[in-house]
Amino acid sequence: MSVARILAAKGRHVVTTQPHRSLQDVAGLLTDHGIGAVVVTGPDAEVLGIISERDIVRAVAEGPAALQEPVSRHMTPKVVTVREGDSIDAIMDTMTAGRFRHAPVIEDGRIAGIVSIGDVVKHRVAAIETEKEALREYISNA
Ligand code: AMP
C-alpha cells in the first residue's frame, strides 16, 4: 500500500502559511483545520519549511510573547518529504526514525498532499484487518 492510496482517501488539500506570519496565526490555522502542522511556502508555492504544534509549544515555553514572532524563526527548514509511490511501511519507518508526525508529498517539484502519522496508522490498521479477514476465510474454507 502506498502514499497515493492515503491521498485518494483523504484528499490533497494542504494548509500552508508564509514565513512572515506570526505563530499566533499558525495556532489559529491548526485549530481551525484540526491539524498538527502546516507547510511554510514561498511566493512560487515552493516549500520553505514546516511548522508543527510542537514548535509552537516549544516557543511559548519561553514566554507568551513568542506568539507574535514570525514563523521563519521557529519552523524546521530542512523538510523530509515523501513521494506518492512510497510505501506506507517505509514512511512509517522514516517518521519514527526522524521523530516527526507529518510529511508533505512532493511530485514534480510541487506539493501534492500531506500525510500524518494518524493517516499512516489508520491505513496500516485497515490493511491488517483485511489480511486477518482473508486468513480467517482461508482457514474456514480449508
Ligand atoms: P511533529 O511531530 O510533526 O509535530 O514535528 C516534530 C518536529 O519535527 C517539529 O520541530 C517539526 O517542525 C518537525 N517536522 C515535522 N514534520 C517534519 C518533516 N516532514 N521534515 C522535517 N521536520 C519535520
PDB file of C-alpha atoms and ligand atoms in Angstrom:
ATOM      1  CA  MET A   1       0.000   0.000   0.000  1.00  0.00           C
ATOM      2  CA  SER A   2       1.365   3.424  -0.967  1.00  0.00           C
ATOM      3  CA  VAL A   3       1.056   7.110  -0.096  1.00  0.00           C
ATOM      4  CA  ALA A   4      -1.135   7.581  -3.204  1.00  0.00           C
ATOM      5  CA  ARG A   5      -3.764   5.360  -1.540  1.00  0.00           C
ATOM      6  CA  ILE A   6      -3.844   7.613   1.545  1.00  0.00           C
ATOM      7  CA  LEU A   7      -4.214  10.723  -0.632  1.00  0.00           C
ATOM      8  CA  ALA A   8      -7.021   9.114  -2.625  1.00  0.00           C
ATOM      9  CA  ALA A   9      -8.920   8.631   0.642  1.00  0.00           C
ATOM     10  CA  LYS A  10      -8.169  11.925   2.400  1.00  0.00           C
ATOM     11  CA  GLY A  11      -7.727  14.388  -0.468  1.00  0.00           C
ATOM     12  CA  ARG A  12      -4.816  16.578  -1.491  1.00  0.00           C
ATOM     13  CA  HIS A  13      -5.567  19.855   0.242  1.00  0.00           C
ATOM     14  CA  VAL A  14      -2.558  21.178   2.174  1.00  0.00           C
ATOM     15  CA  VAL A  15      -2.869  24.073   4.604  1.00  0.00           C
ATOM     16  CA  THR A  16       0.080  26.443   4.150  1.00  0.00           C
ATOM     17  CA  THR A  17       1.468  29.556   5.778  1.00  0.00           C
ATOM     18  CA  GLN A  18       4.208  32.053   4.948  1.00  0.00           C
ATOM     19  CA  PRO A  19       7.463  32.804   6.799  1.00  0.00           C
ATOM     20  CA  HIS A  20       6.449  36.325   7.911  1.00  0.00           C
ATOM     21  CA  ARG A  21       3.192  35.197   9.551  1.00  0.00           C
ATOM     22  CA  SER A  22       3.058  35.023  13.349  1.00  0.00           C
ATOM     23  CA  LEU A  23       2.962  31.885  15.496  1.00  0.00           C
ATOM     24  CA  GLN A  24      -0.443  33.065  16.690  1.00  0.00           C
ATOM     25  CA  ASP A  25      -1.696  32.955  13.074  1.00  0.00           C
ATOM     26  CA  VAL A  26      -0.398  29.397  12.796  1.00  0.00           C
ATOM     27  CA  ALA A  27      -2.040  28.400  16.097  1.00  0.00           C
ATOM     28  CA  GLY A  28      -5.320  29.696  14.627  1.00  0.00           C
ATOM     29  CA  LEU A  29      -4.822  27.673  11.426  1.00  0.00           C
ATOM     30  CA  LEU A  30      -4.056  24.484  13.367  1.00  0.00           C
ATOM     31  CA  THR A  31      -7.172  24.959  15.492  1.00  0.00           C
ATOM     32  CA  ASP A  32      -9.497  25.929  12.627  1.00  0.00           C
ATOM     33  CA  HIS A  33      -8.442  22.956  10.480  1.00  0.00           C
ATOM     34  CA  GLY A  34      -7.998  20.445  13.301  1.00  0.00           C
ATOM     35  CA  ILE A  35      -4.456  19.615  12.150  1.00  0.00           C
ATOM     36  CA  GLY A  36      -0.996  19.387  13.741  1.00  0.00           C
ATOM     37  CA  ALA A  37       1.314  21.068  11.227  1.00  0.00           C
ATOM     38  CA  VAL A  38       1.328  23.467   8.300  1.00  0.00           C
ATOM     39  CA  VAL A  39       3.755  23.704   5.410  1.00  0.00           C
ATOM     40  CA  VAL A  40       5.591  27.023   5.010  1.00  0.00           C
ATOM     41  CA  THR A  41       5.708  28.147   1.383  1.00  0.00           C
ATOM     42  CA  GLY A  42       7.338  30.917  -0.661  1.00  0.00           C
ATOM     43  CA  PRO A  43       5.947  33.088  -3.497  1.00  0.00           C
ATOM     44  CA  ASP A  44       6.115  30.249  -6.043  1.00  0.00           C
ATOM     45  CA  ALA A  45       4.473  27.763  -3.667  1.00  0.00           C
ATOM     46  CA  GLU A  46       7.906  26.249  -3.012  1.00  0.00           C
ATOM     47  CA  VAL A  47       8.403  24.506   0.348  1.00  0.00           C
ATOM     48  CA  LEU A  48      10.494  26.646   2.731  1.00  0.00           C
ATOM     49  CA  GLY A  49       9.798  24.708   5.904  1.00  0.00           C
ATOM     50  CA  ILE A  50       7.262  23.055   8.150  1.00  0.00           C
ATOM     51  CA  ILE A  51       5.902  24.241  11.495  1.00  0.00           C
ATOM     52  CA  SER A  52       4.015  21.977  13.872  1.00  0.00           C
ATOM     53  CA  GLU A  53       2.199  22.291  17.175  1.00  0.00           C
ATOM     54  CA  ARG A  54       5.386  21.024  18.826  1.00  0.00           C
ATOM     55  CA  ASP A  55       7.346  24.055  17.538  1.00  0.00           C
ATOM     56  CA  ILE A  56       4.673  26.394  18.902  1.00  0.00           C
ATOM     57  CA  VAL A  57       4.684  24.721  22.326  1.00  0.00           C
ATOM     58  CA  ARG A  58       8.499  24.932  22.439  1.00  0.00           C
ATOM     59  CA  ALA A  59       8.394  28.656  21.532  1.00  0.00           C
ATOM     60  CA  VAL A  60       5.635  29.519  24.021  1.00  0.00           C
ATOM     61  CA  ALA A  61       7.537  27.718  26.795  1.00  0.00           C
ATOM     62  CA  GLU A  62       9.990  30.649  26.549  1.00  0.00           C
ATOM     63  CA  GLY A  63       7.124  33.098  27.174  1.00  0.00           C
ATOM     64  CA  PRO A  64       3.824  34.102  25.542  1.00  0.00           C
ATOM     65  CA  ALA A  65       5.471  36.954  23.572  1.00  0.00           C
ATOM     66  CA  ALA A  66       6.733  34.238  21.201  1.00  0.00           C
ATOM     67  CA  LEU A  67       3.245  34.070  19.720  1.00  0.00           C
ATOM     68  CA  GLN A  68       3.987  37.369  17.938  1.00  0.00           C
ATOM     69  CA  GLU A  69       7.247  36.104  16.442  1.00  0.00           C
ATOM     70  CA  PRO A  70       7.500  35.091  12.789  1.00  0.00           C
ATOM     71  CA  VAL A  71       7.121  31.533  11.554  1.00  0.00           C
ATOM     72  CA  SER A  72      10.583  31.716   9.938  1.00  0.00           C
ATOM     73  CA  ARG A  73      12.180  31.831  13.397  1.00  0.00           C
ATOM     74  CA  HIS A  74      10.549  28.616  14.634  1.00  0.00           C
ATOM     75  CA  MET A  75       9.920  26.447  11.564  1.00  0.00           C
ATOM     76  CA  THR A  76      12.055  23.458  10.565  1.00  0.00           C
ATOM     77  CA  PRO A  77      13.683  24.486   7.274  1.00  0.00           C
ATOM     78  CA  LYS A  78      15.004  21.068   6.280  1.00  0.00           C
ATOM     79  CA  VAL A  79      11.801  19.238   5.439  1.00  0.00           C
ATOM     80  CA  VAL A  80      11.709  15.497   4.855  1.00  0.00           C
ATOM     81  CA  THR A  81       9.248  14.852   2.036  1.00  0.00           C
ATOM     82  CA  VAL A  82       7.764  11.696   0.544  1.00  0.00           C
ATOM     83  CA  ARG A  83       6.575  10.559  -2.903  1.00  0.00           C
ATOM     84  CA  GLU A  84       3.204   9.136  -3.891  1.00  0.00           C
ATOM     85  CA  GLY A  85       4.838   5.838  -4.780  1.00  0.00           C
ATOM     86  CA  ASP A  86       6.471   5.402  -1.362  1.00  0.00           C
ATOM     87  CA  SER A  87       5.131   2.535   0.702  1.00  0.00           C
ATOM     88  CA  ILE A  88       3.268   3.200   3.922  1.00  0.00           C
ATOM     89  CA  ASP A  89       5.678   0.939   5.804  1.00  0.00           C
ATOM     90  CA  ALA A  90       8.644   2.972   4.511  1.00  0.00           C
ATOM     91  CA  ILE A  91       7.230   6.346   5.569  1.00  0.00           C
ATOM     92  CA  MET A  92       6.242   4.907   8.945  1.00  0.00           C
ATOM     93  CA  ASP A  93       9.913   3.999   9.423  1.00  0.00           C
ATOM     94  CA  THR A  94      11.018   7.456   8.210  1.00  0.00           C
ATOM     95  CA  MET A  95       8.675   9.232  10.625  1.00  0.00           C
ATOM     96  CA  THR A  96       9.660   7.009  13.533  1.00  0.00           C
ATOM     97  CA  ALA A  97      13.393   7.444  12.886  1.00  0.00           C
ATOM     98  CA  GLY A  98      13.073  11.231  12.373  1.00  0.00           C
ATOM     99  CA  ARG A  99      10.647  11.677  15.306  1.00  0.00           C
ATOM    100  CA  PHE A 100       8.116  13.737  13.349  1.00  0.00           C
ATOM    101  CA  ARG A 101       4.469  13.082  12.541  1.00  0.00           C
ATOM    102  CA  HIS A 102       3.935  14.909   9.244  1.00  0.00           C
ATOM    103  CA  ALA A 103       5.385  14.565   5.764  1.00  0.00           C
ATOM    104  CA  PRO A 104       4.495  16.666   2.717  1.00  0.00           C
ATOM    105  CA  VAL A 105       4.111  14.723  -0.526  1.00  0.00           C
ATOM    106  CA  ILE A 106       6.084  16.217  -3.419  1.00  0.00           C
ATOM    107  CA  GLU A 107       5.549  15.322  -7.083  1.00  0.00           C
ATOM    108  CA  ASP A 108       7.277  17.145  -9.963  1.00  0.00           C
ATOM    109  CA  GLY A 109       8.595  19.714  -7.517  1.00  0.00           C
ATOM    110  CA  ARG A 110       5.125  20.667  -6.291  1.00  0.00           C
ATOM    111  CA  ILE A 111       3.169  19.892  -3.112  1.00  0.00           C
ATOM    112  CA  ALA A 112       0.789  17.044  -3.926  1.00  0.00           C
ATOM    113  CA  GLY A 113      -0.593  16.441  -0.418  1.00  0.00           C
ATOM    114  CA  ILE A 114       0.469  15.747   3.143  1.00  0.00           C
ATOM    115  CA  VAL A 115       0.356  12.631   5.299  1.00  0.00           C
ATOM    116  CA  SER A 116       0.335  12.459   9.065  1.00  0.00           C
ATOM    117  CA  ILE A 117       1.237   9.585  11.355  1.00  0.00           C
ATOM    118  CA  GLY A 118      -2.524   9.335  12.053  1.00  0.00           C
ATOM    119  CA  ASP A 119      -3.220   8.691   8.342  1.00  0.00           C
ATOM    120  CA  VAL A 120      -0.425   6.134   8.206  1.00  0.00           C
ATOM    121  CA  VAL A 121      -1.586   4.216  11.284  1.00  0.00           C
ATOM    122  CA  LYS A 122      -5.222   4.263  10.117  1.00  0.00           C
ATOM    123  CA  HIS A 123      -4.315   2.687   6.759  1.00  0.00           C
ATOM    124  CA  ARG A 124      -1.912   0.197   8.321  1.00  0.00           C
ATOM    125  CA  VAL A 125      -4.597  -0.979  10.768  1.00  0.00           C
ATOM    126  CA  ALA A 126      -7.113  -1.288   7.908  1.00  0.00           C
ATOM    127  CA  ALA A 127      -4.605  -3.383   5.936  1.00  0.00           C
ATOM    128  CA  ILE A 128      -4.003  -5.665   8.925  1.00  0.00           C
ATOM    129  CA  GLU A 129      -7.774  -6.122   9.354  1.00  0.00           C
ATOM    130  CA  THR A 130      -8.106  -7.060   5.671  1.00  0.00           C
ATOM    131  CA  GLU A 131      -5.253  -9.588   5.971  1.00  0.00           C
ATOM    132  CA  LYS A 132      -6.865 -11.020   9.114  1.00  0.00           C
ATOM    133  CA  GLU A 133     -10.223 -11.485   7.363  1.00  0.00           C
ATOM    134  CA  ALA A 134      -8.556 -13.139   4.356  1.00  0.00           C
ATOM    135  CA  LEU A 135      -6.687 -15.537   6.661  1.00  0.00           C
ATOM    136  CA  ARG A 136      -9.872 -16.342   8.609  1.00  0.00           C
ATOM    137  CA  GLU A 137     -11.711 -17.106   5.377  1.00  0.00           C
ATOM    138  CA  TYR A 138      -8.822 -19.222   4.114  1.00  0.00           C
ATOM    139  CA  ILE A 139      -8.750 -21.260   7.341  1.00  0.00           C
ATOM    140  CA  SER A 140     -12.531 -21.749   7.477  1.00  0.00           C
ATOM    141  CA  ASN A 141     -12.550 -22.963   3.842  1.00  0.00           C
ATOM    142  CA  ALA A 142      -9.572 -25.304   4.311  1.00  0.00           C
TER     143      ALA A 142
HETATM  144  P1  AMP B   1       5.612  16.801  14.585  1.00  0.00           P
HETATM  145  O1  AMP B   1       5.887  15.517  15.269  1.00  0.00           O
HETATM  146  O2  AMP B   1       5.226  16.621  13.138  1.00  0.00           O
HETATM  147  O3  AMP B   1       4.700  17.708  15.357  1.00  0.00           O
HETATM  148  O4  AMP B   1       7.010  17.596  14.476  1.00  0.00           O
HETATM  149  C1  AMP B   1       8.062  17.469  15.400  1.00  0.00           C
HETATM  150  C2  AMP B   1       9.229  18.342  14.924  1.00  0.00           C
HETATM  151  O5  AMP B   1       9.669  17.898  13.632  1.00  0.00           O
HETATM  152  C3  AMP B   1       8.897  19.830  14.746  1.00  0.00           C
HETATM  153  O6  AMP B   1      10.049  20.582  15.064  1.00  0.00           O
HETATM  154  C4  AMP B   1       8.559  19.961  13.265  1.00  0.00           C
HETATM  155  O7  AMP B   1       8.851  21.245  12.731  1.00  0.00           O
HETATM  156  C5  AMP B   1       9.478  18.911  12.650  1.00  0.00           C
HETATM  157  N1  AMP B   1       8.892  18.266  11.479  1.00  0.00           N
HETATM  158  C6  AMP B   1       7.599  17.900  11.290  1.00  0.00           C
HETATM  159  N2  AMP B   1       7.442  17.317  10.102  1.00  0.00           N
HETATM  160  C7  AMP B   1       8.673  17.302   9.520  1.00  0.00           C
HETATM  161  C8  AMP B   1       9.184  16.833   8.267  1.00  0.00           C
HETATM  162  N3  AMP B   1       8.397  16.234   7.373  1.00  0.00           N
HETATM  163  N4  AMP B   1      10.500  17.035   7.999  1.00  0.00           N
HETATM  164  C9  AMP B   1      11.307  17.617   8.917  1.00  0.00           C
HETATM  165  N5  AMP B   1      10.906  18.078  10.094  1.00  0.00           N
HETATM  166  C10 AMP B   1       9.596  17.917  10.404  1.00  0.00           C
END
